[in-house]
Amino acid sequence: LHFNFPALELVRIGENSVTQMQQFRQHYHPTLVMVASEHPSELPLLRDRMPQKWYLCEHGACQLPMEHASEVLQSIQKMFLP
């Protein structure tokens, strides 16, 4: 399959992470994979992540961790704009 947009992963761990991730489900991003966990995990996508930070990754390479969901949304929108 060929996609016109990048495949992205959005990752967050820590308290309320699952709830925090819900706000991104309001926006349609067909190639965005969202992963959240309330607790540390050894899953590759969740390993070695700082709690309460947002990680936006593309092809296994993550941007610097972000503090606020609004920053993440802006980054995603820039990536999906033609």
XYZ file of C-alpha atoms in Angstrom:
82
model
C 0.000 0.000 0.000
C 1.114 3.521 -0.719
C 0.016 6.367 1.523
C 0.122 10.051 0.698
C 0.629 10.941 4.359
C 3.250 9.782 6.836
C 2.537 6.931 9.218
C 2.753 8.428 12.695
C 2.723 7.069 16.232
C 1.476 9.147 19.140
C 2.629 7.810 22.509
C 1.959 8.815 26.114
C 2.413 7.041 29.437
C 1.488 7.986 32.969
C -1.529 9.001 34.969
C -4.613 9.861 32.875
C -2.784 9.079 29.623
C -5.630 6.988 28.224
C -8.105 9.778 28.991
C -5.764 12.425 27.564
C -5.438 10.466 24.322
C -9.220 10.654 23.767
C -9.005 14.237 22.522
C -7.069 13.055 19.454
C -9.815 10.615 18.519
C -12.001 13.627 17.668
C -9.790 14.316 14.626
C -9.521 11.953 11.679
C -5.945 10.985 10.882
C -5.978 7.744 8.887
C -2.296 6.912 9.431
C -2.014 7.912 13.103
C -1.525 5.094 15.603
C -2.267 6.130 19.184
C -0.771 4.236 22.123
C -1.334 5.143 25.775
C -0.635 3.412 29.058
C -1.228 4.403 32.652
C 1.858 2.432 33.733
C 5.426 1.985 32.447
C 5.757 -0.816 29.919
C 8.462 -2.787 28.171
C 6.611 -2.691 24.864
C 9.037 -1.177 22.323
C 6.858 1.861 21.589
C 6.394 2.604 25.308
C 9.822 1.707 26.647
C 12.002 4.487 28.116
C 9.351 7.202 27.852
C 9.028 9.970 30.417
C 5.626 10.067 32.111
C 3.188 12.833 31.217
C 4.995 13.700 27.973
C 3.716 13.359 24.432
C 5.849 11.580 21.842
C 5.131 11.947 18.143
C 7.103 9.476 16.056
C 7.502 8.768 12.356
C 9.203 5.639 11.043
C 10.519 4.834 14.532
C 12.134 8.254 15.050
C 10.479 10.473 17.655
C 10.429 14.230 17.903
C 11.434 15.783 21.190
C 8.861 15.092 23.923
C 6.083 17.661 24.148
C 4.362 18.982 27.266
C 0.976 20.004 25.886
C -1.574 18.297 23.674
C -1.989 21.535 21.699
C 1.660 21.294 20.583
C 1.093 17.741 19.398
C -2.036 18.670 17.483
C -0.198 21.512 15.728
C 2.624 19.156 14.738
C 0.178 16.568 13.406
C -1.760 19.161 11.419
C 1.457 20.463 9.819
C 2.432 16.942 8.781
C -0.958 16.236 7.215
C -1.261 19.501 5.298
C -0.547 19.108 1.580
